[in-house]
């Protein structure tokens, strides 16, 4: 708490107050009009001001306007355990493209890997297995060997998704495996007759899409599909809405049907769009606010975008080879971006060369 002499204030209500003696709500209002540089200079006045200026409440407005600070458009904080002031520092590096590049993992056989991040764990598919690798929070380094392996597919893992209780994976043999993260149990879902290209899982509901031109709906209580949605084209992407009342499908755009469609759970298509672009983006992720990271189908290219601007902010070519792998999947945290190519995992650490905010 800031030191305030309430007795003197009552005796002489019109006397001049020191900044540190102002009520906290007044201080918050004043500081909400300052930028990063001004806040940094103000924090050098005294220890009590420094402690106050370092609070998350002071930086929340600035953080919401920065890239990838964890403050989403609706105000939710994705990284509540990390100080907002520190996240704003790193946000300048995302904007300027300042990072340290490493290749923590390589493998000899070319694969189509998939990634998921869950706190300090990175899950990576390699052929028919999914490995869980520990990430050191302080150094950002990746454990060389997986601490846990999820297996069971007869073919390669095409896609997998994490929920709080399960890891759900789709394989090239057309099966879906639901692994319990708390117990060593696995449920098999069979229904597709070709590879499962994509899937999503929320609230006990699973939607899968396949090369067999169908999307299927499943629940965790049955090994058979609850419903089947004919698509007339190969299904490459699906996403369930947070309300669990609808889902989105993206198809290969090879037939005379709209490739992007929204379906309700009663098998009715409620919205659809045509594809206006010809370029192939293999993967996307957003910070829930201003930033989008995209992985290209050519030359191992990763781009950072600010939705408030039309042009690309930063471009990173992860491979120096003339003919390179696509970026099959990318995932980022507040400080790192991980990208999986055909034969290696790349990591970009944006904590390097931080801007000075005392």
PDB file of N, CA and C in Angstrom, residues 50-105:
ATOM      1  N   UNK A  50       7.768   3.036  -7.747  1.00  0.00           N
ATOM      2  CA  UNK A  50       8.231   1.914  -8.568  1.00  0.00           C
ATOM      3  C   UNK A  50       7.347   0.681  -8.342  1.00  0.00           C
ATOM      4  N   UNK A  51       7.051   0.378  -7.078  1.00  0.00           N
ATOM      5  CA  UNK A  51       6.215  -0.787  -6.782  1.00  0.00           C
ATOM      6  C   UNK A  51       4.813  -0.612  -7.342  1.00  0.00           C
ATOM      7  N   UNK A  52       4.294   0.602  -7.262  1.00  0.00           N
ATOM      8  CA  UNK A  52       2.940   0.846  -7.766  1.00  0.00           C
ATOM      9  C   UNK A  52       2.901   0.744  -9.290  1.00  0.00           C
ATOM     10  N   UNK A  53       3.905   1.355  -9.945  1.00  0.00           N
ATOM     11  CA  UNK A  53       3.929   1.361 -11.410  1.00  0.00           C
ATOM     12  C   UNK A  53       4.134  -0.055 -11.967  1.00  0.00           C
ATOM     13  N   UNK A  54       4.706  -0.949 -11.195  1.00  0.00           N
ATOM     14  CA  UNK A  54       4.952  -2.314 -11.660  1.00  0.00           C
ATOM     15  C   UNK A  54       3.708  -3.193 -11.602  1.00  0.00           C
ATOM     16  N   UNK A  55       2.624  -2.703 -11.050  1.00  0.00           N
ATOM     17  CA  UNK A  55       1.411  -3.514 -10.930  1.00  0.00           C
ATOM     18  C   UNK A  55       0.779  -3.775 -12.292  1.00  0.00           C
ATOM     19  N   UNK A  56       0.132  -4.937 -12.415  1.00  0.00           N
ATOM     20  CA  UNK A  56      -0.518  -5.304 -13.670  1.00  0.00           C
ATOM     21  C   UNK A  56      -1.615  -4.319 -14.062  1.00  0.00           C
ATOM     22  N   UNK A  57      -2.329  -3.778 -13.086  1.00  0.00           N
ATOM     23  CA  UNK A  57      -3.430  -2.858 -13.384  1.00  0.00           C
ATOM     24  C   UNK A  57      -2.941  -1.630 -14.146  1.00  0.00           C
ATOM     25  N   UNK A  58      -1.708  -1.208 -13.871  1.00  0.00           N
ATOM     26  CA  UNK A  58      -1.149  -0.029 -14.536  1.00  0.00           C
ATOM     27  C   UNK A  58      -0.862  -0.322 -16.012  1.00  0.00           C
ATOM     28  N   UNK A  59      -0.438  -1.547 -16.299  1.00  0.00           N
ATOM     29  CA  UNK A  59       0.016  -1.897 -17.651  1.00  0.00           C
ATOM     30  C   UNK A  59      -1.077  -2.520 -18.508  1.00  0.00           C
ATOM     31  N   UNK A  60      -2.245  -2.787 -17.952  1.00  0.00           N
ATOM     32  CA  UNK A  60      -3.267  -3.535 -18.690  1.00  0.00           C
ATOM     33  C   UNK A  60      -3.707  -2.815 -19.964  1.00  0.00           C
ATOM     34  N   UNK A  61      -3.923  -1.509 -19.892  1.00  0.00           N
ATOM     35  CA  UNK A  61      -4.373  -0.768 -21.078  1.00  0.00           C
ATOM     36  C   UNK A  61      -3.318  -0.796 -22.178  1.00  0.00           C
ATOM     37  N   UNK A  62      -2.043  -0.595 -21.800  1.00  0.00           N
ATOM     38  CA  UNK A  62      -0.958  -0.639 -22.778  1.00  0.00           C
ATOM     39  C   UNK A  62      -0.824  -2.043 -23.348  1.00  0.00           C
ATOM     40  N   UNK A  63      -0.911  -3.045 -22.467  1.00  0.00           N
ATOM     41  CA  UNK A  63      -0.742  -4.432 -22.907  1.00  0.00           C
ATOM     42  C   UNK A  63      -1.803  -4.847 -23.913  1.00  0.00           C
ATOM     43  N   UNK A  64      -3.014  -4.349 -23.760  1.00  0.00           N
ATOM     44  CA  UNK A  64      -4.091  -4.736 -24.675  1.00  0.00           C
ATOM     45  C   UNK A  64      -3.836  -4.221 -26.082  1.00  0.00           C
ATOM     46  N   UNK A  65      -3.059  -3.144 -26.225  1.00  0.00           N
ATOM     47  CA  UNK A  65      -2.754  -2.591 -27.538  1.00  0.00           C
ATOM     48  C   UNK A  65      -1.480  -3.173 -28.136  1.00  0.00           C
ATOM     49  N   UNK A  66      -0.716  -3.932 -27.351  1.00  0.00           N
ATOM     50  CA  UNK A  66       0.526  -4.531 -27.845  1.00  0.00           C
ATOM     51  C   UNK A  66       0.257  -5.912 -28.431  1.00  0.00           C
ATOM     52  N   UNK A  67       1.267  -6.455 -29.108  1.00  0.00           N
ATOM     53  CA  UNK A  67       1.158  -7.776 -29.716  1.00  0.00           C
ATOM     54  C   UNK A  67       1.490  -8.870 -28.704  1.00  0.00           C
ATOM     55  N   UNK A  68       0.635  -9.858 -28.615  1.00  0.00           N
ATOM     56  CA  UNK A  68       0.919 -11.095 -27.899  1.00  0.00           C
ATOM     57  C   UNK A  68       1.329 -10.890 -26.445  1.00  0.00           C
ATOM     58  N   UNK A  69       0.602 -10.047 -25.734  1.00  0.00           N
ATOM     59  CA  UNK A  69       0.840  -9.903 -24.300  1.00  0.00           C
ATOM     60  C   UNK A  69      -0.065 -10.821 -23.485  1.00  0.00           C
ATOM     61  N   UNK A  70      -0.988 -11.508 -24.150  1.00  0.00           N
ATOM     62  CA  UNK A  70      -1.888 -12.409 -23.435  1.00  0.00           C
ATOM     63  C   UNK A  70      -3.204 -11.778 -23.056  1.00  0.00           C
ATOM     64  N   UNK A  71      -3.402 -10.503 -23.344  1.00  0.00           N
ATOM     65  CA  UNK A  71      -4.678  -9.846 -23.090  1.00  0.00           C
ATOM     66  C   UNK A  71      -5.513  -9.933 -24.362  1.00  0.00           C
ATOM     67  N   UNK A  72      -6.591 -10.684 -24.323  1.00  0.00           N
ATOM     68  CA  UNK A  72      -7.409 -10.898 -25.511  1.00  0.00           C
ATOM     69  C   UNK A  72      -8.339  -9.714 -25.751  1.00  0.00           C
ATOM     70  N   UNK A  73      -9.033  -9.782 -26.878  1.00  0.00           N
ATOM     71  CA  UNK A  73      -9.930  -8.690 -27.259  1.00  0.00           C
ATOM     72  C   UNK A  73     -11.016  -8.452 -26.203  1.00  0.00           C
ATOM     73  N   UNK A  74     -11.486  -9.532 -25.561  1.00  0.00           N
ATOM     74  CA  UNK A  74     -12.534  -9.374 -24.544  1.00  0.00           C
ATOM     75  C   UNK A  74     -11.977  -9.129 -23.145  1.00  0.00           C
ATOM     76  N   UNK A  75     -10.650  -8.956 -23.026  1.00  0.00           N
ATOM     77  CA  UNK A  75     -10.045  -8.616 -21.738  1.00  0.00           C
ATOM     78  C   UNK A  75      -9.534  -9.784 -20.934  1.00  0.00           C
ATOM     79  N   UNK A  76      -9.703 -11.016 -21.408  1.00  0.00           N
ATOM     80  CA  UNK A  76      -9.211 -12.187 -20.696  1.00  0.00           C
ATOM     81  C   UNK A  76      -7.686 -12.221 -20.733  1.00  0.00           C
ATOM     82  N   UNK A  77      -7.076 -12.609 -19.604  1.00  0.00           N
ATOM     83  CA  UNK A  77      -5.622 -12.727 -19.515  1.00  0.00           C
ATOM     84  C   UNK A  77      -5.235 -14.190 -19.685  1.00  0.00           C
ATOM     85  N   UNK A  78      -4.526 -14.514 -20.781  1.00  0.00           N
ATOM     86  CA  UNK A  78      -4.133 -15.890 -21.071  1.00  0.00           C
ATOM     87  C   UNK A  78      -2.974 -16.336 -20.181  1.00  0.00           C
ATOM     88  N   UNK A  79      -2.112 -15.402 -19.780  1.00  0.00           N
ATOM     89  CA  UNK A  79      -0.919 -15.740 -18.983  1.00  0.00           C
ATOM     90  C   UNK A  79      -0.950 -15.009 -17.641  1.00  0.00           C
ATOM     91  N   UNK A  80      -1.883 -15.326 -16.763  1.00  0.00           N
ATOM     92  CA  UNK A  80      -2.023 -14.558 -15.517  1.00  0.00           C
ATOM     93  C   UNK A  80      -0.837 -14.691 -14.563  1.00  0.00           C
ATOM     94  N   UNK A  81       0.013 -15.704 -14.758  1.00  0.00           N
ATOM     95  CA  UNK A  81       1.151 -15.894 -13.852  1.00  0.00           C
ATOM     96  C   UNK A  81       2.352 -15.038 -14.233  1.00  0.00           C
ATOM     97  N   UNK A  82       2.311 -14.385 -15.394  1.00  0.00           N
ATOM     98  CA  UNK A  82       3.434 -13.567 -15.849  1.00  0.00           C
ATOM     99  C   UNK A  82       3.116 -12.090 -15.680  1.00  0.00           C
ATOM    100  N   UNK A  83       4.081 -11.331 -15.166  1.00  0.00           N
ATOM    101  CA  UNK A  83       3.879  -9.903 -14.927  1.00  0.00           C
ATOM    102  C   UNK A  83       3.657  -9.175 -16.253  1.00  0.00           C
ATOM    103  N   UNK A  84       2.628  -8.335 -16.294  1.00  0.00           N
ATOM    104  CA  UNK A  84       2.287  -7.638 -17.538  1.00  0.00           C
ATOM    105  C   UNK A  84       3.403  -6.705 -17.999  1.00  0.00           C
ATOM    106  N   UNK A  85       4.077  -6.091 -17.076  1.00  0.00           N
ATOM    107  CA  UNK A  85       5.174  -5.193 -17.447  1.00  0.00           C
ATOM    108  C   UNK A  85       6.236  -5.942 -18.245  1.00  0.00           C
ATOM    109  N   UNK A  86       6.570  -7.160 -17.830  1.00  0.00           N
ATOM    110  CA  UNK A  86       7.564  -7.960 -18.535  1.00  0.00           C
ATOM    111  C   UNK A  86       7.040  -8.390 -19.905  1.00  0.00           C
ATOM    112  N   UNK A  87       5.747  -8.683 -19.993  1.00  0.00           N
ATOM    113  CA  UNK A  87       5.169  -9.096 -21.269  1.00  0.00           C
ATOM    114  C   UNK A  87       5.173  -7.946 -22.279  1.00  0.00           C
ATOM    115  N   UNK A  88       4.993  -6.721 -21.791  1.00  0.00           N
ATOM    116  CA  UNK A  88       5.046  -5.560 -22.686  1.00  0.00           C
ATOM    117  C   UNK A  88       6.458  -5.394 -23.241  1.00  0.00           C
ATOM    118  N   UNK A  89       7.472  -5.675 -22.404  1.00  0.00           N
ATOM    119  CA  UNK A  89       8.854  -5.637 -22.894  1.00  0.00           C
ATOM    120  C   UNK A  89       9.027  -6.578 -24.082  1.00  0.00           C
ATOM    121  N   UNK A  90       8.608  -7.822 -23.896  1.00  0.00           N
ATOM    122  CA  UNK A  90       8.786  -8.834 -24.945  1.00  0.00           C
ATOM    123  C   UNK A  90       7.943  -8.495 -26.169  1.00  0.00           C
ATOM    124  N   UNK A  91       6.789  -7.834 -25.966  1.00  0.00           N
ATOM    125  CA  UNK A  91       5.919  -7.476 -27.084  1.00  0.00           C
ATOM    126  C   UNK A  91       6.636  -6.585 -28.092  1.00  0.00           C
ATOM    127  N   UNK A  92       7.535  -5.730 -27.627  1.00  0.00           N
ATOM    128  CA  UNK A  92       8.302  -4.883 -28.555  1.00  0.00           C
ATOM    129  C   UNK A  92       9.199  -5.743 -29.453  1.00  0.00           C
ATOM    130  N   UNK A  93       9.701  -6.846 -28.916  1.00  0.00           N
ATOM    131  CA  UNK A  93      10.546  -7.729 -29.721  1.00  0.00           C
ATOM    132  C   UNK A  93       9.739  -8.476 -30.779  1.00  0.00           C
ATOM    133  N   UNK A  94       8.506  -8.873 -30.445  1.00  0.00           N
ATOM    134  CA  UNK A  94       7.638  -9.475 -31.458  1.00  0.00           C
ATOM    135  C   UNK A  94       7.383  -8.486 -32.593  1.00  0.00           C
ATOM    136  N   UNK A  95       7.159  -7.228 -32.227  1.00  0.00           N
ATOM    137  CA  UNK A  95       6.897  -6.194 -33.223  1.00  0.00           C
ATOM    138  C   UNK A  95       8.109  -5.958 -34.124  1.00  0.00           C
ATOM    139  N   UNK A  96       9.297  -5.957 -33.518  1.00  0.00           N
ATOM    140  CA  UNK A  96      10.523  -5.650 -34.274  1.00  0.00           C
ATOM    141  C   UNK A  96      11.199  -6.897 -34.841  1.00  0.00           C
ATOM    142  N   UNK A  97      10.692  -8.078 -34.528  1.00  0.00           N
ATOM    143  CA  UNK A  97      11.297  -9.305 -35.040  1.00  0.00           C
ATOM    144  C   UNK A  97      12.612  -9.677 -34.382  1.00  0.00           C
ATOM    145  N   UNK A  98      12.842  -9.216 -33.145  1.00  0.00           N
ATOM    146  CA  UNK A  98      14.086  -9.505 -32.441  1.00  0.00           C
ATOM    147  C   UNK A  98      13.951 -10.829 -31.697  1.00  0.00           C
ATOM    148  N   UNK A  99      14.744 -11.816 -32.080  1.00  0.00           N
ATOM    149  CA  UNK A  99      14.625 -13.126 -31.448  1.00  0.00           C
ATOM    150  C   UNK A  99      15.913 -13.915 -31.635  1.00  0.00           C
ATOM    151  N   UNK A 100      16.044 -14.954 -30.848  1.00  0.00           N
ATOM    152  CA  UNK A 100      17.143 -15.909 -30.967  1.00  0.00           C
ATOM    153  C   UNK A 100      16.589 -17.190 -31.561  1.00  0.00           C
ATOM    154  N   UNK A 101      17.236 -17.692 -32.620  1.00  0.00           N
ATOM    155  CA  UNK A 101      16.738 -18.872 -33.319  1.00  0.00           C
ATOM    156  C   UNK A 101      17.528 -20.110 -32.902  1.00  0.00           C
ATOM    157  N   UNK A 102      16.826 -21.192 -32.648  1.00  0.00           N
ATOM    158  CA  UNK A 102      17.464 -22.470 -32.347  1.00  0.00           C
ATOM    159  C   UNK A 102      16.687 -23.585 -33.037  1.00  0.00           C
ATOM    160  N   UNK A 103      17.341 -24.750 -33.167  1.00  0.00           N
ATOM    161  CA  UNK A 103      16.691 -25.957 -33.684  1.00  0.00           C
ATOM    162  C   UNK A 103      16.845 -27.026 -32.602  1.00  0.00           C
ATOM    163  N   UNK A 104      15.907 -27.114 -31.662  1.00  0.00           N
ATOM    164  CA  UNK A 104      16.065 -28.039 -30.532  1.00  0.00           C
ATOM    165  C   UNK A 104      15.928 -29.514 -30.897  1.00  0.00           C
ATOM    166  N   UNK A 105      15.232 -29.835 -31.998  1.00  0.00           N
ATOM    167  CA  UNK A 105      15.040 -31.235 -32.375  1.00  0.00           C
ATOM    168  C   UNK A 105      15.191 -31.406 -33.877  1.00  0.00           C
TER     169      UNK A 105
END
